[in-house]
PDB file of C-alpha atoms and ligand atoms in Angstrom:
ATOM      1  CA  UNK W 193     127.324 152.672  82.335  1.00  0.00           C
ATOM      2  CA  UNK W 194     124.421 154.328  79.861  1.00  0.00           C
ATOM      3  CA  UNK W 195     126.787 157.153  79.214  1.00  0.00           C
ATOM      4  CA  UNK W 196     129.746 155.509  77.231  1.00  0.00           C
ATOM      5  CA  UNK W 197     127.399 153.779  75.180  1.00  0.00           C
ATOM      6  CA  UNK W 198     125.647 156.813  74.172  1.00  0.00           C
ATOM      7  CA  UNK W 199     128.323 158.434  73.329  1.00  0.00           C
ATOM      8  CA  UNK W 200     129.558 155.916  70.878  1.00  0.00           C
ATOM      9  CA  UNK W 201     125.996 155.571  69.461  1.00  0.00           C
ATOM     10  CA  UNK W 202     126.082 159.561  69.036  1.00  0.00           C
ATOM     11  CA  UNK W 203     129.353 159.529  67.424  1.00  0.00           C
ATOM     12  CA  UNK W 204     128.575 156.410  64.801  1.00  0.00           C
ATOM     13  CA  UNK W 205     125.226 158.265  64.055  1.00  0.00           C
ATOM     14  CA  UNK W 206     127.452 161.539  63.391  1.00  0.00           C
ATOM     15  CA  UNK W 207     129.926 159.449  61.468  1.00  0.00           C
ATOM     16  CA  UNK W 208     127.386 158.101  59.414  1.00  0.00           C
ATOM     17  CA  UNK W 209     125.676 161.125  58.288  1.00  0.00           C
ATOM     18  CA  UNK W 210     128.826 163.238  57.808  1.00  0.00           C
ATOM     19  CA  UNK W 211     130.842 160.987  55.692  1.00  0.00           C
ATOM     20  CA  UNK W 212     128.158 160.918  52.803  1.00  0.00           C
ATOM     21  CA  UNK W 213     128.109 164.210  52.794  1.00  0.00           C
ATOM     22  CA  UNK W 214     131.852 165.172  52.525  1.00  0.00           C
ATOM     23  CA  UNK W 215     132.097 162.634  49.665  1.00  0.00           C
ATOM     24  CA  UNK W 216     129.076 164.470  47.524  1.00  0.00           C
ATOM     25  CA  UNK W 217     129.847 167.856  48.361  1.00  0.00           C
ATOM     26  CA  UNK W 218     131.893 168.703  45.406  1.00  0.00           C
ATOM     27  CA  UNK W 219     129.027 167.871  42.989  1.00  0.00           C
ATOM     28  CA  UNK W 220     126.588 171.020  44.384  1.00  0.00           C
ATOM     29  CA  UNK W 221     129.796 173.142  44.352  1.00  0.00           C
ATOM     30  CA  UNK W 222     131.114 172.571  40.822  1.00  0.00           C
ATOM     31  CA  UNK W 223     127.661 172.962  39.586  1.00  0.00           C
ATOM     32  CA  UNK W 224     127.495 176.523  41.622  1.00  0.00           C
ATOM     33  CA  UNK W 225     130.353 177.343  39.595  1.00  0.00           C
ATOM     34  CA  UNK W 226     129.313 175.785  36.062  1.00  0.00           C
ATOM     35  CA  UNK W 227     126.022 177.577  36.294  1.00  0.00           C
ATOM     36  CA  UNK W 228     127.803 180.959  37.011  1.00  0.00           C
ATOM     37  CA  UNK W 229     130.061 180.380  34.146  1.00  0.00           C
ATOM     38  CA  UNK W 230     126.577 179.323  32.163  1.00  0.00           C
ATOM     39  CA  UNK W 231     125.161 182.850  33.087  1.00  0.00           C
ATOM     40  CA  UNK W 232     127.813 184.714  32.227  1.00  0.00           C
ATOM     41  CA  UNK W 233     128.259 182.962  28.416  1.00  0.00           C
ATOM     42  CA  UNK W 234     124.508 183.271  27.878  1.00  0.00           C
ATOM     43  CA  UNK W 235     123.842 183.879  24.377  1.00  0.00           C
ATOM     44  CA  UNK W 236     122.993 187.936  24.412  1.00  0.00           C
ATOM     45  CA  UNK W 237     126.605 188.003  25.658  1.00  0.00           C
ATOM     46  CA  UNK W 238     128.310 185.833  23.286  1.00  0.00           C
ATOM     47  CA  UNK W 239     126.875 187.626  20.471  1.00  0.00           C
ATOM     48  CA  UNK W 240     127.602 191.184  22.215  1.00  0.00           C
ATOM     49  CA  UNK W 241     131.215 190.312  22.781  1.00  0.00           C
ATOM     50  CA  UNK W 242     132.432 187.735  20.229  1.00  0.00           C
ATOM     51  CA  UNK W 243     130.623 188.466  17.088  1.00  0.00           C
ATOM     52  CA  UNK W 244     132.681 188.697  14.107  1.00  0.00           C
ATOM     53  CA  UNK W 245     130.753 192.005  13.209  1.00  0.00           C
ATOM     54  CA  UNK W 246     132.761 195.292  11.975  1.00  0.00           C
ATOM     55  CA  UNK W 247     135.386 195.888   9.612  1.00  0.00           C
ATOM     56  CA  UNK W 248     137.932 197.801  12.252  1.00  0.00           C
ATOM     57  CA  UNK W 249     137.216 201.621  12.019  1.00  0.00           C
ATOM     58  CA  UNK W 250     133.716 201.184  10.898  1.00  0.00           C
ATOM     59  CA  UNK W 251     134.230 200.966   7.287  1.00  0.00           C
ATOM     60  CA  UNK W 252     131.942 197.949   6.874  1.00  0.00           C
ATOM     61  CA  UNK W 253     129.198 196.082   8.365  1.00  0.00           C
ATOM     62  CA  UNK W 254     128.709 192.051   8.216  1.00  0.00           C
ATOM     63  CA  UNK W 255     125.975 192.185  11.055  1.00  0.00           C
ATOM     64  CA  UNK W 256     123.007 189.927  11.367  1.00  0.00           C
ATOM     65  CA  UNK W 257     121.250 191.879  13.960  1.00  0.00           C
ATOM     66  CA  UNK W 258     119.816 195.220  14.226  1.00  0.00           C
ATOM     67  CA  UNK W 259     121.301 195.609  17.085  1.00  0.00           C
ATOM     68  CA  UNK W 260     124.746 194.700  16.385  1.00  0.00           C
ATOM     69  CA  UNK W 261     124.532 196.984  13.370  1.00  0.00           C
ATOM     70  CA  UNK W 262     124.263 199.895  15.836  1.00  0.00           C
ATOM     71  CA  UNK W 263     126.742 197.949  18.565  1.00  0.00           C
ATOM     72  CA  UNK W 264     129.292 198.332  15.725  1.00  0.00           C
ATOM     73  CA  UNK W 265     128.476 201.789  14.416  1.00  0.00           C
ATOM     74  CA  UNK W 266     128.817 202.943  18.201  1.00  0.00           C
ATOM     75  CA  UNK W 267     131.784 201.040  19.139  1.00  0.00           C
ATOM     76  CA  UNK W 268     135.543 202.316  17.773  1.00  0.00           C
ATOM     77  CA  UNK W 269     137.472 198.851  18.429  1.00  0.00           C
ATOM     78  CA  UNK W 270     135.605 195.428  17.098  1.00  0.00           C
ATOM     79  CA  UNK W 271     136.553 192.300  16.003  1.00  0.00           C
ATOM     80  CA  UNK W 272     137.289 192.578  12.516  1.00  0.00           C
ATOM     81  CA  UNK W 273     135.269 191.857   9.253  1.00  0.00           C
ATOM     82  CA  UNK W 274     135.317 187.823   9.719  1.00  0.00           C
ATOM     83  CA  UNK W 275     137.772 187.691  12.158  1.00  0.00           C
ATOM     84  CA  UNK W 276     139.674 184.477  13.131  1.00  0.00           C
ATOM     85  CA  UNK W 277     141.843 182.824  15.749  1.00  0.00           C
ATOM     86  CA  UNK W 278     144.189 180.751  15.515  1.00  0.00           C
ATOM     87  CA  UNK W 279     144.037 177.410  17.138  1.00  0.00           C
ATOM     88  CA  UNK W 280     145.328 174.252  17.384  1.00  0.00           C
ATOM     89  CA  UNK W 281     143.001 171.378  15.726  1.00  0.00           C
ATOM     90  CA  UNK W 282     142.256 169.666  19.399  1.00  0.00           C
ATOM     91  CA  UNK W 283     141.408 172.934  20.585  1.00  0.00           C
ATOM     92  CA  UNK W 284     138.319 173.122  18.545  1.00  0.00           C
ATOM     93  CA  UNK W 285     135.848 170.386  20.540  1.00  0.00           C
ATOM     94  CA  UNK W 286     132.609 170.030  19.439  1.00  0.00           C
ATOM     95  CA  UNK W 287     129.527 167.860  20.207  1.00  0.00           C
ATOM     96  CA  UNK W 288     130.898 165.468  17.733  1.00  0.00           C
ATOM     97  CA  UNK W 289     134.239 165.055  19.034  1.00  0.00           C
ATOM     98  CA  UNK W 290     132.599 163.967  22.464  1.00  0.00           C
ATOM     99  CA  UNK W 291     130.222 161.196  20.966  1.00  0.00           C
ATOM    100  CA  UNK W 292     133.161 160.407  18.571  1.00  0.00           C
ATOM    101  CA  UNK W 293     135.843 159.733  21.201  1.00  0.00           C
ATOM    102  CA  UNK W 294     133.123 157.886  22.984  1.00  0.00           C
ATOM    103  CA  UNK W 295     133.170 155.356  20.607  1.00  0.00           C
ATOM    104  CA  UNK W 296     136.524 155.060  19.742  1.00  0.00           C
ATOM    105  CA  UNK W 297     137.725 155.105  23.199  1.00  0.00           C
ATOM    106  CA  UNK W 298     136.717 151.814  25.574  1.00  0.00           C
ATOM    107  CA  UNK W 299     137.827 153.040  28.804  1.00  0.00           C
ATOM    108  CA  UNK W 300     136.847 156.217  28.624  1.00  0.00           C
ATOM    109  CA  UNK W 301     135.222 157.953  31.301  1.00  0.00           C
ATOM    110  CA  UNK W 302     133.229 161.047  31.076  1.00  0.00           C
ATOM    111  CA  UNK W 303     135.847 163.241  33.951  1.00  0.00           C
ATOM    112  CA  UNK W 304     138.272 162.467  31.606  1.00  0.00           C
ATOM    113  CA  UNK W 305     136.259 164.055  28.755  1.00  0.00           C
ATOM    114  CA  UNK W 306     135.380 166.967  31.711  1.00  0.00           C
ATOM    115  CA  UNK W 307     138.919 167.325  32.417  1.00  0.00           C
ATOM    116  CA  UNK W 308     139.860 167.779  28.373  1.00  0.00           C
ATOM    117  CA  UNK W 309     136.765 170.501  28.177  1.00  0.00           C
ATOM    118  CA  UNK W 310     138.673 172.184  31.455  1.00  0.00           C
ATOM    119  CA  UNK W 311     142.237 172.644  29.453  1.00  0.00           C
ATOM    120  CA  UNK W 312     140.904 173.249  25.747  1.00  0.00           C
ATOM    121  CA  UNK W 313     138.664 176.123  26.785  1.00  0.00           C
ATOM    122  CA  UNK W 314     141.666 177.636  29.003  1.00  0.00           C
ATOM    123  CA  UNK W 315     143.567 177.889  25.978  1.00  0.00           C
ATOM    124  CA  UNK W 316     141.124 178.561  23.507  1.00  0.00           C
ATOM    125  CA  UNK W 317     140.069 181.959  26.313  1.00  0.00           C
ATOM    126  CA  UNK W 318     143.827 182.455  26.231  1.00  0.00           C
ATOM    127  CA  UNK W 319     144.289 182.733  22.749  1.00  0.00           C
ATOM    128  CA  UNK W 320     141.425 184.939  22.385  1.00  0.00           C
ATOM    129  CA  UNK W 321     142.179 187.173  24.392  1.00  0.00           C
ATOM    130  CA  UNK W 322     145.706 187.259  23.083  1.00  0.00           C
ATOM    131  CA  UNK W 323     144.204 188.957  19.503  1.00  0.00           C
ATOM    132  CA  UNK W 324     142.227 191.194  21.444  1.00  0.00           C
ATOM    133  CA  UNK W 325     143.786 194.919  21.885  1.00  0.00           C
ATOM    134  CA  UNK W 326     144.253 196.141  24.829  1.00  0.00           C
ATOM    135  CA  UNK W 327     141.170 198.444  25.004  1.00  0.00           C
ATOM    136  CA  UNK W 328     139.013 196.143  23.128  1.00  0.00           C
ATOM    137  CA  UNK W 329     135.300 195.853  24.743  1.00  0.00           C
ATOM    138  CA  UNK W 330     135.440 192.535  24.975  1.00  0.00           C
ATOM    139  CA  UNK W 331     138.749 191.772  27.000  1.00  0.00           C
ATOM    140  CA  UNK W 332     137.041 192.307  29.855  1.00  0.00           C
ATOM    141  CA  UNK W 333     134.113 189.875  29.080  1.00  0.00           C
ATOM    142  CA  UNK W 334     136.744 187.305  27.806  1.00  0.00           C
ATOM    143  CA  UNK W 335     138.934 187.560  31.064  1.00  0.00           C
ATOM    144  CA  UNK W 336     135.935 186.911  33.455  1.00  0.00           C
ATOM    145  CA  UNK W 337     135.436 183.712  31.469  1.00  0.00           C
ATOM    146  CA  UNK W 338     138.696 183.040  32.629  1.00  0.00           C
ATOM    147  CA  UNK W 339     138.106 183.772  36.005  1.00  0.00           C
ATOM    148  CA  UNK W 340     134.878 181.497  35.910  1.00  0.00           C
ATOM    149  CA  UNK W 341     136.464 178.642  34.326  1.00  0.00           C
ATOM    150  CA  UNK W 342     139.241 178.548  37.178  1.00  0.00           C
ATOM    151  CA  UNK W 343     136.804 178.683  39.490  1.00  0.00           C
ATOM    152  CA  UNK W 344     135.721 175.634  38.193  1.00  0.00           C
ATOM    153  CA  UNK W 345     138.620 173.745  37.777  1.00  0.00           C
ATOM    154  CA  UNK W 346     139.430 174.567  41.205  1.00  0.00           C
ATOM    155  CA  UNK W 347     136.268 172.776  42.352  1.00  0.00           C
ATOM    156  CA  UNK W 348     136.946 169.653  39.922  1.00  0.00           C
ATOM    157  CA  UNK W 349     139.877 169.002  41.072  1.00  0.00           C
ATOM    158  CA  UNK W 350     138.899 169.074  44.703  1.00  0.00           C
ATOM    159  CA  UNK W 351     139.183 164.985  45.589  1.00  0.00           C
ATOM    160  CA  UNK W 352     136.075 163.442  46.270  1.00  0.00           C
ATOM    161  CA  UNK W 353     136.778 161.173  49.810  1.00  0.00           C
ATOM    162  CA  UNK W 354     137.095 157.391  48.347  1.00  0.00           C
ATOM    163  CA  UNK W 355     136.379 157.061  44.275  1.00  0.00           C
ATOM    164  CA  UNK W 356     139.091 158.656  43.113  1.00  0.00           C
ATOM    165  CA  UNK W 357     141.770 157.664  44.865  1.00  0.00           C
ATOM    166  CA  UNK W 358     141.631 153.954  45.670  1.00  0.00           C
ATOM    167  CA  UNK W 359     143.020 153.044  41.972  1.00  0.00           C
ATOM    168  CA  UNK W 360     145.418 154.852  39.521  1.00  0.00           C
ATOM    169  CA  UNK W 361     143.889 154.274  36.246  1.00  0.00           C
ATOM    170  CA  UNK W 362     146.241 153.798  33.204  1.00  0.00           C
ATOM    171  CA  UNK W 363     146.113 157.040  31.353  1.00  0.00           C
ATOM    172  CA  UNK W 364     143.834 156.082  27.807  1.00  0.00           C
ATOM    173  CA  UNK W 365     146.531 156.264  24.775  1.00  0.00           C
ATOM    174  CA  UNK W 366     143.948 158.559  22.593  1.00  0.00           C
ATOM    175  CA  UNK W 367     143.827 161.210  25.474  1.00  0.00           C
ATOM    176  CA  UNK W 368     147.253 160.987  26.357  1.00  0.00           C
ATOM    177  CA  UNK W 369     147.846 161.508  22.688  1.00  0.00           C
ATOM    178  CA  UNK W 370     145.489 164.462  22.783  1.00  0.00           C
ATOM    179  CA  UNK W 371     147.208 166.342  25.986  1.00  0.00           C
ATOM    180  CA  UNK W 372     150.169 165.815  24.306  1.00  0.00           C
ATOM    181  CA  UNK W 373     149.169 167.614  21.182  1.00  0.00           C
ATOM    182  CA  UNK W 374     147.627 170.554  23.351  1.00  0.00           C
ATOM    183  CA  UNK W 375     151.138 171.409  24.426  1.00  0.00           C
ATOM    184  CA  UNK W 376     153.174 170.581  21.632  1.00  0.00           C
ATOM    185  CA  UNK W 377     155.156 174.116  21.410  1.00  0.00           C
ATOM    186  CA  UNK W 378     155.533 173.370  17.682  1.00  0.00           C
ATOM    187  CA  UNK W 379     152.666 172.274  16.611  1.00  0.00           C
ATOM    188  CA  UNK W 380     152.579 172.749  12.308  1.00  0.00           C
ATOM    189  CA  UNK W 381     149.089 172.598  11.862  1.00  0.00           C
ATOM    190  CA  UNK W 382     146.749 175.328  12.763  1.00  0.00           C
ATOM    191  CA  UNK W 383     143.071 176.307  12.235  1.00  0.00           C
ATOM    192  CA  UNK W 384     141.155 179.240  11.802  1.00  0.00           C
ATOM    193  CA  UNK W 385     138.310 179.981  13.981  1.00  0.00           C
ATOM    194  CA  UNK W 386     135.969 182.454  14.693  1.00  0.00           C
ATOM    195  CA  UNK W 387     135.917 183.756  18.590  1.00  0.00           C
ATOM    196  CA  UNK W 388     132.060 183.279  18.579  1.00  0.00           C
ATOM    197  CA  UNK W 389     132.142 179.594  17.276  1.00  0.00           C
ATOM    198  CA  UNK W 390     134.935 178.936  19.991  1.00  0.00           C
ATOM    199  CA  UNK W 391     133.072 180.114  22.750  1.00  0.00           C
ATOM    200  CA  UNK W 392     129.904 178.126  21.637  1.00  0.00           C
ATOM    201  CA  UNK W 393     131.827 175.158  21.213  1.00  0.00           C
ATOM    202  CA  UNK W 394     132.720 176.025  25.064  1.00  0.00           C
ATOM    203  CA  UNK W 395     128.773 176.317  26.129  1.00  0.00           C
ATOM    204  CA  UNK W 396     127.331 173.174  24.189  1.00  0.00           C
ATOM    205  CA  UNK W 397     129.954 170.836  25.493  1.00  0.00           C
ATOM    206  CA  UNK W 398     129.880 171.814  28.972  1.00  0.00           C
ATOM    207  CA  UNK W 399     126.153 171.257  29.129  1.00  0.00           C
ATOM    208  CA  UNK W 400     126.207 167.654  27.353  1.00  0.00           C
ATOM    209  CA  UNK W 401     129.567 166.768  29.865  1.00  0.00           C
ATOM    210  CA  UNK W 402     128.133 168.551  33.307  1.00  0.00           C
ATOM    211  CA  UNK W 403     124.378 167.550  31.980  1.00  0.00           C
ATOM    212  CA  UNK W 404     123.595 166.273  36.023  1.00  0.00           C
ATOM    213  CA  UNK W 405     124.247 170.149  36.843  1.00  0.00           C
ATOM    214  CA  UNK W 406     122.007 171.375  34.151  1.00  0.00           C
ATOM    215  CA  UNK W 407     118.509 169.743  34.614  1.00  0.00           C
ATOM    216  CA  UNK W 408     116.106 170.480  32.071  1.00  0.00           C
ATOM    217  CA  UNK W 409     112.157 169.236  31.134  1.00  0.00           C
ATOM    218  CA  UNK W 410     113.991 167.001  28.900  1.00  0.00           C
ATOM    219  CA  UNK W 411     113.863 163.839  30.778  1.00  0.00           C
ATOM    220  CA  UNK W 412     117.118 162.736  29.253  1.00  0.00           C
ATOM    221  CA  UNK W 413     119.127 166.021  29.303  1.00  0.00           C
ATOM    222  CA  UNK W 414     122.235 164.035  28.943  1.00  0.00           C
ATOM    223  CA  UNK W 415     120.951 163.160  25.486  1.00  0.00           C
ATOM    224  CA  UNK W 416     119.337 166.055  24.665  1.00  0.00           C
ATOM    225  CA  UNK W 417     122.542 168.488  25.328  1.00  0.00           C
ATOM    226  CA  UNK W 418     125.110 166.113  23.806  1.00  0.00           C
ATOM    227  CA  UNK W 419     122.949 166.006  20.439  1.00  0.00           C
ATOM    228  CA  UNK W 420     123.258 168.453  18.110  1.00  0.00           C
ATOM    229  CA  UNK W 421     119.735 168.806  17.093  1.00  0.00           C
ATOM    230  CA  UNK W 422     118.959 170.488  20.671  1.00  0.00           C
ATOM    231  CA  UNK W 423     121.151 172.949  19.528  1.00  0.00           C
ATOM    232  CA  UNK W 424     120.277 173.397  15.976  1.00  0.00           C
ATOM    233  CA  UNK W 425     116.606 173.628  16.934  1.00  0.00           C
ATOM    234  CA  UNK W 426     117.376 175.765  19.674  1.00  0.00           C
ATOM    235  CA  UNK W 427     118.784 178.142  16.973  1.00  0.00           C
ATOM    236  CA  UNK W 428     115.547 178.749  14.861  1.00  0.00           C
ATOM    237  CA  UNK W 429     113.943 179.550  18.537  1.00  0.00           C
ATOM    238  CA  UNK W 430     115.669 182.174  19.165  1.00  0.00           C
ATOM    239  CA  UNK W 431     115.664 180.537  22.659  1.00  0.00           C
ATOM    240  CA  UNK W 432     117.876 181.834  25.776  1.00  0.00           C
ATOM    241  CA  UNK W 433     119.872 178.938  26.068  1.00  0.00           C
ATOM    242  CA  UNK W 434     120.942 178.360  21.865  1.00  0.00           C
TER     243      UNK W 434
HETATM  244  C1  NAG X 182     133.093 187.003   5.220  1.00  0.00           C
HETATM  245  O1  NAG X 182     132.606 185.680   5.173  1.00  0.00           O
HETATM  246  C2  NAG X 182     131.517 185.485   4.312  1.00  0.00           C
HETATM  247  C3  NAG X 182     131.012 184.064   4.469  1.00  0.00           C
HETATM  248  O2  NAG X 182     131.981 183.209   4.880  1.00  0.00           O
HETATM  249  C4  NAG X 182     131.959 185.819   2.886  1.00  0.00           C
HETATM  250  O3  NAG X 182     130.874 185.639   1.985  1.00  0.00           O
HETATM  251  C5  NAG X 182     132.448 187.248   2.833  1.00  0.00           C
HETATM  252  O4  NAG X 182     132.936 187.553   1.538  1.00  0.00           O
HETATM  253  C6  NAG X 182     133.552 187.480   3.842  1.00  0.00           C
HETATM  254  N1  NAG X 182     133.912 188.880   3.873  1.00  0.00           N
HETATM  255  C7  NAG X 182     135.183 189.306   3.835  1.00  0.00           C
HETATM  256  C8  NAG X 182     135.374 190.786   3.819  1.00  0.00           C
HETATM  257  O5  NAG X 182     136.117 188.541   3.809  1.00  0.00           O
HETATM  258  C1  NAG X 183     137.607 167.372  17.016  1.00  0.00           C
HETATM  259  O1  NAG X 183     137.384 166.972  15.681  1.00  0.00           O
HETATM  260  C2  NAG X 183     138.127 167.710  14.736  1.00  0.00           C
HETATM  261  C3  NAG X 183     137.676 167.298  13.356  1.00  0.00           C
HETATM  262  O2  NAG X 183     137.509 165.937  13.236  1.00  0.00           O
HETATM  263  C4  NAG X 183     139.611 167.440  14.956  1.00  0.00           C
HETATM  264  O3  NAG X 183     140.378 168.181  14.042  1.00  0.00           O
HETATM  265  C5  NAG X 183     139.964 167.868  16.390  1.00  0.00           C
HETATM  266  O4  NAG X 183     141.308 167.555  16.658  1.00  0.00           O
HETATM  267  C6  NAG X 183     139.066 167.158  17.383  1.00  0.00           C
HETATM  268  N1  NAG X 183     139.320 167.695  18.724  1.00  0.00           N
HETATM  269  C7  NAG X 183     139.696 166.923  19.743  1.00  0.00           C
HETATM  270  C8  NAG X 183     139.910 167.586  21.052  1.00  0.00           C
HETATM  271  O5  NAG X 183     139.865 165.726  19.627  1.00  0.00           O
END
């Protein structure tokens, strides 16, 4: 008679402790991935890959390092003498687009900001590596950021068991507006941007939108990431994470 029972006790106590489990898993594996993409965009590599350092062939130098000036002296193919991509306007998303749409946009929650970050910084790697020639240095650097980002993505969109899919949420107008804009074919107004500034853009929003995979001796890392003092302060440091 015992034995049934058991059973059934064994199987709620299993229930119990598995079904939390699936439903947080995705959190420890998207910030696996995040904090493999954060390795590979530390700032040595940024400024190695996607400074706007050499006039092509050498003939000039616009380097603030020492050891760019040799990078560029050694290296035949560089990013031109202030070199720009073009992008669309949305695809340039900065700290202050985040706290701006924040306030502007009621229902906003932050996976849909997360989800924005996901497609701008696709395209934005895209169109990078577009310019690029084919044997530049950095297409290699440029297309493992791609590599890492999917990676991501393919994590984020994983569904989470319950949350997500109990209600259908009315897509917000402003982002709907923004997605839009992102794929408009003929879009007529373009901006000029430098690959580095992209690709920070990139870093300093993931960290103030994936902040709970990022913990720092800040107790408020949320805040700390999303402002743009961290940043600016982080700058004069010299630090590993600017
Ligand atoms: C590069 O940009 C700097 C600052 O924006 C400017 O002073 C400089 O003249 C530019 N150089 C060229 C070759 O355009
Ligand atoms: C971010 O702000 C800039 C300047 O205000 C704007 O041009 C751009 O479209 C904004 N990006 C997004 C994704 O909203």
């Amino acid at each position: 008679m015992a034995r049934p029972l058991s059973w059934l006790l064994m199987l709620l106590l299993v229930l119990i402790w598995v079904l939390p489990i699936a439903g947080s898993a995705t959190l420890p594996e998207l910030c696996k991935s995040l904090n493999t993409l954060k390795a590979r965009l530390h700032s040595g590599d940024r400024r190695q890959f996607m400074v706007r350092g050499c006039l092509y062939g050498g003939v000039g130098f616009d380097c603030n390092l020492q050891a760019n000036l040799v990078l560029c002296t050694l290296q035949k193919h560089n990013f031109p003498l202030n070199y720009t991509v073009q992008v669309r306007p949305q695809e340039v998303f900065r700290l202050r687009n985040i706290s701006k749409l924040m306030s502007m946009v009621p229902d906003l929650e932050i996976g849909d900001l997360q989800e924005l970050w996901l497609l701008i910084n696709q395209e934005v790697l895209k169109k990078v590596l577009q310019i690029l020639p084919e044997r530049h240095p950095s297409r290699h650097y440029v297309s493992s950021l791609q590599d890492l980002l999917r990676m991501v993505q393919q994590v984020f969109q994983q569904p989470q068991n319950g949350e997500h899919e109990e209600e259908e949420r009315d897509p917000l107008e402003q982002i709907e507006q923004i997605w839009a804009q992102l794929r408009d074919p003929n879009s007529a107004v373009w901006k000029l941007m430098s690959p580095k500034a992209l690709v920070d853009n990139c870093y300093r929003t993931m960290h103030c939108l994936f902040s709970d995979c990022f913990p720092s001796s800040n107790s408020d890392s949320k805040e700390h990431y999303c402002s743009i003092l961290h940043w600016r302060k982080g700058k004069k440091q010299q630090t590993k994470d600017a």
